[in-house]
Short mmCIF file of C-alpha atoms in Angstrom, two decimals:
data_model
loop_
_atom_site.label_atom_id
_atom_site.label_comp_id
_atom_site.label_asym_id
_atom_site.label_seq_id
_atom_site.Cartn_x
_atom_site.Cartn_y
_atom_site.Cartn_z
CA UNK A 668 9.45 115.03 139.40
CA UNK A 669 7.32 117.67 139.90
CA UNK A 670 4.56 118.48 141.62
CA UNK A 671 3.42 121.13 139.59
CA UNK A 672 -0.67 120.58 137.88
CA UNK A 673 -2.50 122.34 136.62
CA UNK A 674 -5.90 122.36 138.35
CA UNK A 675 -9.69 123.44 136.36
CA UNK A 676 -11.34 125.02 139.35
CA UNK A 677 -15.07 125.43 138.38
CA UNK A 678 -17.50 126.81 140.01
CA UNK A 679 -20.38 124.70 140.99
CA UNK A 680 -24.01 125.56 139.10
CA UNK A 681 -26.13 128.12 141.81
CA UNK A 682 -29.29 126.32 143.01
CA UNK A 683 -30.79 130.38 141.79
CA UNK A 684 -29.48 129.63 138.52
CA UNK A 685 -32.18 132.29 136.55
CA UNK A 686 -31.92 134.18 133.38
CA UNK A 687 -32.55 138.30 134.61
CA UNK A 688 -30.38 139.47 131.35
CA UNK A 689 -28.49 141.56 134.24
CA UNK A 690 -25.30 141.36 131.98
CA UNK A 691 -24.34 144.30 129.20
CA UNK A 692 -22.11 143.37 126.30
CA UNK A 693 -23.01 138.92 126.82
CA UNK A 694 -25.46 139.03 123.80
CA UNK A 695 -26.57 135.61 125.04
CA UNK A 696 -27.43 136.74 128.66
CA UNK A 697 -29.74 139.13 126.39
CA UNK A 698 -31.40 137.25 124.11
CA UNK A 699 -32.70 134.88 126.88
CA UNK A 700 -33.81 137.07 129.20
CA UNK A 701 -37.56 136.21 131.26
CA UNK A 702 -36.61 132.76 129.74
CA UNK A 703 -37.54 129.90 132.67
CA UNK A 704 -33.86 128.51 133.75
CA UNK A 705 -33.76 125.12 134.59
CA UNK A 706 -31.15 125.12 137.95
CA UNK A 707 -31.01 121.12 137.64
CA UNK A 708 -29.61 121.09 135.12
CA UNK A 709 -27.66 123.15 135.06
CA UNK A 710 -26.16 121.90 138.74
CA UNK A 711 -25.63 118.19 136.90
CA UNK A 712 -24.39 120.03 133.41
CA UNK A 713 -22.02 121.20 135.03
CA UNK A 714 -20.85 118.06 137.68
CA UNK A 715 -20.62 116.39 134.42
CA UNK A 716 -18.27 118.41 132.44
CA UNK A 717 -15.87 118.17 135.79
CA UNK A 718 -16.25 114.12 135.69
CA UNK A 719 -15.33 114.28 132.32
CA UNK A 720 -11.90 115.96 132.54
CA UNK A 721 -11.95 113.67 134.81
CA UNK A 722 -11.86 110.91 132.53
CA UNK A 723 -9.02 112.63 130.67
CA UNK A 724 -6.64 112.80 133.36
CA UNK A 725 -7.29 116.55 134.91
CA UNK A 726 -6.90 117.13 138.16
CA UNK A 727 -10.26 119.05 138.92
CA UNK A 728 -11.43 121.65 141.72
CA UNK A 729 -14.74 122.55 142.84
CA UNK A 730 -15.92 126.47 144.18
CA UNK A 731 -19.44 126.64 145.59
CA UNK A 732 -22.21 129.08 145.75
CA UNK A 733 -23.17 131.79 147.53
CA UNK A 734 -25.70 132.99 149.75
CA UNK A 735 -28.45 133.82 147.70
CA UNK A 736 -30.91 136.26 148.16
CA UNK A 737 -26.96 137.64 148.68
CA UNK A 738 -28.98 139.93 152.14
CA UNK A 739 -25.86 141.63 153.04
CA UNK A 740 -26.19 143.45 150.59
CA UNK A 741 -29.49 144.05 149.84
CA UNK A 742 -28.84 145.11 153.38
CA UNK A 743 -26.55 148.16 152.88
CA UNK A 744 -28.59 149.19 150.02
CA UNK A 745 -31.62 149.58 152.69
CA UNK A 746 -33.94 146.89 151.48
CA UNK A 747 -34.40 143.30 151.65
CA UNK A 748 -35.71 140.18 148.58
CA UNK A 749 -38.93 141.15 150.35
CA UNK A 750 -39.43 145.03 149.85
CA UNK A 751 -37.03 145.18 147.10
CA UNK A 752 -37.56 145.72 143.16
CA UNK A 753 -37.72 143.91 141.14
CA UNK A 754 -34.39 144.19 139.50
CA UNK A 755 -32.35 145.14 142.66
CA UNK A 756 -34.10 141.80 144.00
CA UNK A 757 -32.78 139.83 140.18
CA UNK A 758 -28.81 141.35 141.03
CA UNK A 759 -29.33 139.72 144.46
CA UNK A 760 -30.56 136.56 143.19
CA UNK A 761 -28.35 136.12 140.38
CA UNK A 762 -26.08 132.74 140.07
CA UNK A 763 -23.10 133.98 137.86
CA UNK A 764 -20.39 133.02 140.76
CA UNK A 765 -20.73 129.73 138.45
CA UNK A 766 -18.38 131.26 136.04
CA UNK A 767 -15.23 130.97 137.95
CA UNK A 768 -12.88 132.63 135.38
CA UNK A 769 -14.30 136.42 136.89
CA UNK A 770 -13.08 134.68 139.79
CA UNK A 771 -9.83 136.14 140.85
CA UNK A 772 -6.25 137.06 138.70
CA UNK A 773 -3.58 134.01 138.95
CA UNK A 774 -0.02 134.17 139.08
CA UNK A 775 1.88 129.94 139.78
CA UNK A 776 5.36 130.22 141.29
CA UNK A 777 7.11 130.09 138.80
CA UNK A 778 6.20 133.49 137.59
CA UNK A 779 6.13 135.34 140.66
CA UNK A 780 8.83 137.50 142.91
CA UNK A 781 8.62 135.49 146.29
CA UNK A 782 7.82 131.85 144.32
CA UNK A 783 4.66 131.58 145.45
CA UNK A 784 1.06 131.05 143.46
CA UNK A 785 -0.78 134.45 143.84
CA UNK A 786 -4.52 134.66 144.18
CA UNK A 787 -5.84 138.48 143.76
CA UNK A 788 -9.76 138.05 143.50
CA UNK A 789 -11.79 140.59 141.01
CA UNK A 790 -13.57 143.69 142.24
CA UNK A 791 -16.34 142.80 139.20
CA UNK A 792 -17.70 146.19 139.67
CA UNK A 793 -18.93 146.32 136.35
CA UNK A 794 -21.66 145.01 136.48
CA UNK A 795 -24.18 145.49 140.43
CA UNK A 796 -24.54 141.63 140.44
CA UNK A 797 -21.27 140.32 140.15
CA UNK A 798 -19.86 142.98 141.84
CA UNK A 799 -20.70 142.05 145.73
CA UNK A 800 -19.33 138.28 144.90
CA UNK A 801 -15.98 139.32 145.74
CA UNK A 802 -16.73 138.74 149.94
CA UNK A 803 -17.56 135.09 149.28
CA UNK A 804 -15.46 134.51 146.99
CA UNK A 805 -12.29 135.41 148.44
CA UNK A 806 -13.65 133.80 151.65
CA UNK A 807 -13.44 130.51 149.91
CA UNK A 808 -10.41 131.69 148.26
CA UNK A 809 -8.26 132.47 151.12
CA UNK A 810 -9.97 128.44 152.61
CA UNK A 811 -9.08 126.75 149.25
CA UNK A 812 -5.25 128.02 149.76
CA UNK A 813 -5.12 129.46 152.59
CA UNK A 814 -0.71 127.19 153.07
CA UNK A 815 1.97 128.58 153.11
CA UNK A 816 2.42 127.88 148.82
CA UNK A 817 -0.38 130.89 148.19
CA UNK A 818 -0.55 134.21 148.73
CA UNK A 819 -4.83 134.95 148.59
CA UNK A 820 -5.58 138.81 147.67
CA UNK A 821 -7.78 141.58 148.82
CA UNK A 822 -9.74 143.17 144.75
CA UNK A 823 -7.67 146.48 143.62
CA UNK A 824 -9.98 149.21 144.45
CA UNK A 825 -13.52 149.17 142.76
CA UNK A 826 -12.71 152.15 140.70
CA UNK A 827 -10.58 150.30 138.30
CA UNK A 828 -13.41 147.64 136.77
CA UNK A 829 -11.12 144.02 137.45
CA UNK A 830 -12.55 140.77 135.80
CA UNK A 831 -10.56 138.11 137.08
CA UNK A 832 -8.35 136.39 134.97
CA UNK A 833 -11.16 135.64 131.80
CA UNK A 834 -9.43 138.39 131.04
CA UNK A 835 -6.30 137.32 131.92
CA UNK A 836 -3.53 134.20 129.72
CA UNK A 837 -0.69 132.74 130.03
CA UNK A 838 2.40 131.63 128.30
CA UNK A 839 5.24 129.27 129.11
CA UNK A 840 7.16 125.66 127.46
CA UNK A 841 5.07 123.48 131.09
CA UNK A 842 3.37 124.93 134.17
CA UNK A 843 6.31 124.64 136.34
CA UNK A 844 7.99 126.90 134.14
CA UNK A 845 8.64 130.61 134.91
CA UNK A 846 5.90 132.31 131.22
CA UNK A 847 4.87 135.21 130.25
CA UNK A 848 1.96 136.91 131.77
CA UNK A 849 -0.62 138.52 129.36
CA UNK A 850 -2.78 141.10 130.50
CA UNK A 851 -6.04 141.74 128.17
CA UNK A 852 -8.06 145.11 128.88
CA UNK A 853 -10.23 147.44 126.70
CA UNK A 854 -10.60 150.75 126.52
CA UNK A 855 -14.19 151.51 124.07
CA UNK A 856 -16.11 148.56 123.27
CA UNK A 857 -18.35 150.91 120.52
CA UNK A 858 -22.26 150.47 121.48
CA UNK A 859 -20.78 147.72 125.69
CA UNK A 860 -18.85 148.92 127.87
CA UNK A 861 -14.70 147.18 128.52
CA UNK A 862 -15.53 145.80 131.80
CA UNK A 863 -11.33 144.94 132.25
CA UNK A 864 -9.87 148.61 133.74
CA UNK A 865 -5.24 148.76 132.52
CA UNK A 866 -4.52 150.15 135.79
CA UNK A 867 -6.57 147.82 137.06
CA UNK A 868 -4.66 145.52 135.35
CA UNK A 869 -0.47 146.87 136.22
CA UNK A 870 -1.69 146.48 140.06
CA UNK A 871 -2.44 142.20 139.75
CA UNK A 872 1.09 142.60 138.25
CA UNK A 873 2.24 145.04 141.40
CA UNK A 874 1.13 142.50 143.88
CA UNK A 875 1.80 139.59 142.59
CA UNK A 876 5.86 140.91 142.16
CA UNK A 877 5.77 139.43 138.99
CA UNK A 878 8.63 140.63 135.77
CA UNK A 879 8.39 143.34 133.90
CA UNK A 880 9.92 141.93 130.96
CA UNK A 881 7.44 138.95 131.28
CA UNK A 882 4.69 140.91 131.60
CA UNK A 883 2.48 142.32 128.78
CA UNK A 884 -0.44 144.25 128.06
CA UNK A 885 -2.59 143.94 125.59
CA UNK A 886 -5.54 146.02 124.10
CA UNK A 887 -8.49 143.73 123.09
CA UNK A 888 -10.48 145.18 120.40
CA UNK A 889 -12.82 147.67 120.09
CA UNK A 890 -14.68 145.35 117.21
CA UNK A 891 -14.00 142.14 119.63
CA UNK A 892 -16.15 143.60 122.73
CA UNK A 893 -19.15 145.42 120.18
CA UNK A 894 -19.68 141.92 118.52
CA UNK A 895 -20.20 140.58 122.57
CA UNK A 896 -16.64 139.20 123.42
CA UNK A 897 -17.47 141.28 127.08
CA UNK A 898 -14.39 139.13 128.14
CA UNK A 899 -11.03 138.36 126.15
CA UNK A 900 -12.13 134.80 126.94
CA UNK A 901 -14.48 134.80 124.66
CA UNK A 902 -12.53 135.17 121.98
CA UNK A 903 -8.60 134.31 122.88
CA UNK A 904 -7.37 130.58 125.16
CA UNK A 905 -3.74 130.65 125.94
CA UNK A 906 -1.88 126.57 127.20
CA UNK A 907 1.36 126.69 127.60
CA UNK A 908 3.07 126.95 124.06
CA UNK A 909 -0.03 128.26 122.59
CA UNK A 910 -2.01 131.31 122.36
CA UNK A 911 -5.01 130.54 120.36
CA UNK A 912 -7.36 133.65 118.99
CA UNK A 913 -9.50 134.81 116.99
CA UNK A 914 -7.89 137.40 113.77
CA UNK A 915 -9.79 140.12 115.17
CA UNK A 916 -9.84 139.02 118.84
CA UNK A 917 -6.94 142.00 120.28
CA UNK A 918 -6.49 145.42 118.90
CA UNK A 919 -2.95 145.19 117.90
CA UNK A 920 -2.28 141.63 116.86
CA UNK A 921 0.89 141.90 114.58
CA UNK A 922 2.80 142.74 118.30
CA UNK A 923 0.49 139.11 119.98
CA UNK A 924 1.94 137.53 116.91
CA UNK A 925 5.92 139.15 117.58
CA UNK A 926 5.98 138.81 121.23
CA UNK A 927 5.06 135.65 120.37
CA UNK A 928 7.70 134.43 117.43
CA UNK A 929 10.45 136.60 119.32
CA UNK A 930 9.27 133.16 122.81
CA UNK A 931 9.72 130.53 121.34
CA UNK A 932 5.31 130.51 120.98
CA UNK A 933 3.12 128.83 118.77
CA UNK A 934 -0.38 132.22 117.60
CA UNK A 935 -2.53 129.87 116.44
CA UNK A 936 -5.26 132.49 114.53
CA UNK A 937 -9.24 131.70 112.57
CA UNK A 938 -8.83 134.23 109.50
CA UNK A 939 -11.51 136.28 109.63
CA UNK A 940 -12.89 134.76 106.62
CA UNK A 941 -13.12 131.74 108.64
CA UNK A 942 -15.28 132.03 111.57
CA UNK A 943 -16.74 135.59 111.54
CA UNK A 944 -16.03 136.88 114.58
CA UNK A 945 -20.32 136.62 115.34
CA UNK A 946 -20.17 133.11 114.59
CA UNK A 947 -17.06 132.68 117.24
CA UNK A 948 -18.90 134.19 119.51
CA UNK A 949 -21.91 132.44 119.40
CA UNK A 950 -20.55 129.39 119.29
CA UNK A 951 -18.08 130.05 121.87
CA UNK A 952 -15.01 128.64 120.37
CA UNK A 953 -12.97 130.43 122.35
CA UNK A 954 -14.32 130.15 125.00
CA UNK A 955 -12.67 127.17 125.14
CA UNK A 956 -10.80 124.83 128.23
CA UNK A 957 -7.58 124.63 126.22
CA UNK A 958 -5.71 122.07 128.23
CA UNK A 959 -2.18 120.09 128.70
CA UNK A 960 -3.55 115.77 129.17
CA UNK A 961 -0.81 113.50 130.42
CA UNK A 962 -0.16 112.43 127.59
CA UNK A 963 1.19 115.60 126.21
CA UNK A 964 -1.82 116.48 123.60
CA UNK A 965 -3.05 120.32 123.65
CA UNK A 966 -6.52 119.38 123.83
CA UNK A 967 -9.98 122.19 123.86
CA UNK A 968 -12.97 121.53 125.38
CA UNK A 969 -16.12 123.03 123.26
CA UNK A 970 -19.50 123.24 124.28
CA UNK A 971 -21.75 121.22 121.87
CA UNK A 972 -23.25 124.82 120.52
CA UNK A 973 -19.84 125.00 118.51
CA UNK A 974 -20.12 121.72 116.65
CA UNK A 975 -22.89 123.13 115.32
CA UNK A 976 -21.62 126.01 113.69
CA UNK A 977 -20.89 124.88 110.59
CA UNK A 978 -18.15 126.97 110.49
CA UNK A 979 -16.92 126.67 113.76
CA UNK A 980 -17.30 122.63 113.16
CA UNK A 981 -15.44 122.84 109.27
CA UNK A 982 -12.17 124.56 111.74
CA UNK A 983 -11.80 122.71 113.98
CA UNK A 984 -11.65 119.22 112.00
CA UNK A 985 -9.71 121.23 109.25
CA UNK A 986 -7.55 121.49 112.08
CA UNK A 987 -8.21 118.20 113.95
CA UNK A 988 -6.73 117.00 110.31
CA UNK A 989 -3.74 119.10 109.60
CA UNK A 990 -1.97 117.97 112.84
CA UNK A 991 -1.69 120.94 113.88
CA UNK A 992 -0.81 122.34 117.60
CA UNK A 993 -4.85 121.28 118.57
CA UNK A 994 -4.78 117.18 118.60
CA UNK A 995 -7.90 117.11 119.94
CA UNK A 996 -12.01 118.12 120.60
CA UNK A 997 -13.34 117.44 122.93
CA UNK A 998 -17.10 118.15 123.23
CA UNK A 999 -19.13 119.39 126.82
CA UNK A 1000 -22.90 119.76 127.27
CA UNK A 1001 -23.42 122.84 128.77
CA UNK A 1002 -26.56 124.20 127.65
CA UNK A 1003 -27.66 125.88 130.65
CA UNK A 1004 -24.40 128.37 131.76
CA UNK A 1005 -23.48 129.31 127.39
CA UNK A 1006 -27.19 130.34 127.55
CA UNK A 1007 -26.58 132.85 129.66
CA UNK A 1008 -23.15 133.76 128.28
CA UNK A 1009 -20.82 131.31 130.27
CA UNK A 1010 -18.65 128.51 128.56
CA UNK A 1011 -17.36 125.46 130.02
CA UNK A 1012 -14.02 128.36 130.28
CA UNK A 1013 -16.19 130.47 131.89
CA UNK A 1014 -17.48 127.88 134.35
CA UNK A 1015 -13.01 127.11 135.84
CA UNK A 1016 -10.22 129.18 137.74
CA UNK A 1017 -7.07 127.41 136.73
CA UNK A 1018 -4.43 127.35 139.52
CA UNK A 1019 -0.78 125.71 137.93
CA UNK A 1020 0.47 124.64 141.56
CA UNK A 1021 0.48 121.30 143.94
CA UNK A 1022 -2.58 119.74 144.29
CA UNK A 1023 -0.84 118.61 147.95
CA UNK A 1024 -1.20 122.34 148.96
CA UNK A 1025 -4.39 122.45 147.71
CA UNK A 1026 -7.42 122.28 151.11
CA UNK A 1027 -8.62 118.22 149.85
CA UNK A 1028 -12.10 119.93 149.94
CA UNK A 1029 -12.45 122.11 147.54
CA UNK A 1030 -10.86 119.21 145.56
CA UNK A 1031 -13.31 115.82 143.95
CA UNK A 1032 -12.95 112.97 142.42
CA UNK A 1033 -16.17 111.01 140.84
CA UNK A 1034 -16.81 109.77 144.15
CA UNK A 1035 -17.53 112.72 145.63
CA UNK A 1036 -19.03 114.37 141.77
CA UNK A 1037 -21.17 111.72 142.69
CA UNK A 1038 -21.93 112.78 146.25
CA UNK A 1039 -22.47 116.81 144.96
CA UNK A 1040 -25.13 114.89 142.13
CA UNK A 1041 -26.91 113.16 144.24
CA UNK A 1042 -27.04 117.03 146.44
CA UNK A 1043 -28.43 119.29 143.07
CA UNK A 1044 -30.88 116.64 142.05
CA UNK A 1045 -32.19 116.19 145.47
CA UNK A 1046 -32.59 120.35 146.56
CA UNK A 1047 -31.90 122.04 143.44
CA UNK A 1048 -34.96 123.63 141.86
CA UNK A 1049 -36.24 121.87 138.63
CA UNK A 1050 -37.24 125.27 136.63
CA UNK A 1051 -37.41 128.73 137.49
CA UNK A 1052 -39.12 131.95 135.79
CA UNK A 1053 -37.77 135.28 136.33
CA UNK A 1054 -41.39 136.94 138.12
CA UNK A 1055 -41.26 133.97 140.82
CA UNK A 1056 -37.51 135.38 142.14
CA UNK A 1057 -39.49 136.58 145.52
CA UNK A 1058 -41.48 134.23 145.81
CA UNK A 1059 -40.97 133.08 150.30
CA UNK A 1060 -41.74 129.26 148.58
CA UNK A 1061 -38.47 130.04 146.04
CA UNK A 1062 -36.18 131.88 148.27
CA UNK A 1063 -36.46 128.62 151.49
CA UNK A 1064 -35.23 126.62 148.71
CA UNK A 1065 -32.23 128.00 147.34
CA UNK A 1066 -31.33 128.87 150.77
CA UNK A 1067 -31.72 125.39 151.42
CA UNK A 1068 -30.20 123.84 149.09
CA UNK A 1069 -26.75 125.53 149.84
CA UNK A 1070 -26.64 123.79 152.76
CA UNK A 1071 -26.81 120.49 152.16
CA UNK A 1072 -24.95 121.41 149.44
CA UNK A 1073 -22.15 122.91 152.21
CA UNK A 1074 -22.91 119.62 154.43
CA UNK A 1075 -21.75 117.34 151.52
CA UNK A 1076 -18.14 119.30 151.39
CA UNK A 1077 -18.28 119.18 155.02
CA UNK A 1078 -17.93 122.96 154.79
CA UNK A 1079 -20.88 124.45 156.66
CA UNK A 1080 -18.69 125.73 159.90
CA UNK A 1081 -16.23 127.74 157.12
CA UNK A 1082 -18.15 129.24 154.63
CA UNK A 1083 -22.25 129.11 156.61
CA UNK A 1084 -22.48 132.79 156.53
#
C-alpha cells in the first residue's frame, strides 16, 4: 500500500497580523487598510481550520511565522523598527507569511527526474513586505524536509518574480502517480502587476527536473488579474483529475481544455454568466481547498463568504445536486485572513509525500492543536491598530508570543533567529 499522502501545511497566523494595506492588486487588502485587526481570533480561526481538516481524515502540517519585526531587513535598510518610516515599519511587521501557498513551489517525487520531492522557495519580490520572507521560509523547509526524500532549492533570482504554489497546479490520477504540472504566469494585469513571471516558472521546472512533456506554462488572463486575481489560486484550483476554474481564469482557455481532454482530466468551469469574476474573487470560491477524502470524495473547503454570496452558493448547490465531480462542500470561518485577501487555499502549502519523512514537529494532531490554541489564547494580541505598529509594548508582545510558540513546538533552538 502506498505511503504517499497529500499534506496541507498551514501557516500559523502570526501575532503581528494587521491591516496595513500593503498588497497592490489585492482588493480585500486595500479595502480593509487601516482597520483594527484581531491577531488572536485570526490565529484561532486558522487552528480551527486545521482541526476541521483532521476531522475529515486529512494529514495536516504547519509552518510558524518568521520573526517580527523583521529586524535584519530593517538593518539592511539602515534603520530600526523604532526609527523607520511608518510605511517601512509596516512592511517589517507584516504577518503575510501566514499564506503558505506562497512559500514555495512543490513537485512530488513521482514527477521529478531523481524521484525526490523538490521545493523551490518563492522569492516574492513583487511586494516589499513579502520580499524578505524567503530566508525564514527556507530555514523552516530545510528542517521540516531534511530527509533525503526531499530537495529544497533557494529562490530563483529576484529579477524574475516567483510567488510559489499559488500559481502552480498539478493534475494526476492519484497523488502518488506521475502527473502534469501547470505553471500559471501573468503578462499584464491592467492597473495591477502580474506577479508570476514566465521565466521564474521555467526555472522552477528545470530545477525540479520535470519532464517537459508533462510540464505546461499557462497564461493567466489579464481580465482576471485586473479584477483582483493577483494569484491564479483566486480563480482556479486543481486536485488529482479535476481542474476547477472560472471561465475567465486563463488567457487561452481552449488550450487548457484541450490539455485536460487529451490526458483524461476533467475541467469543471463556472461560467461568467452564473458567477462573475467579481463575485468569484470577493467570495474566494476558487481559493478553496480542493481535497480528496479517505472515502475518495472530492471535497471543496470554502470560506464562509462563499456561502454568503448567493450566486456562488446557488452554483455549488446545483453542482452537488447534479452528482458532479465535487461531492461535498465544507465551510470554514477564516474571516480575519479573508479581510487581508487570503482564503483557505492561501493558508496552506500542499506537499505530496510520505508523512514519515517529515520532521514530526511540523505535523499536528488534535492534542497539538489544543496546545497551540492555548499558546495563542495566552500570548497573541487581541487587537492591533495600524498606527500602533511601532509601539514598544506591542513589539515586545509580538516577539514574546513567537518565542512561546517555538517553545511549544520544540523549535526554539532551530528557529529562534
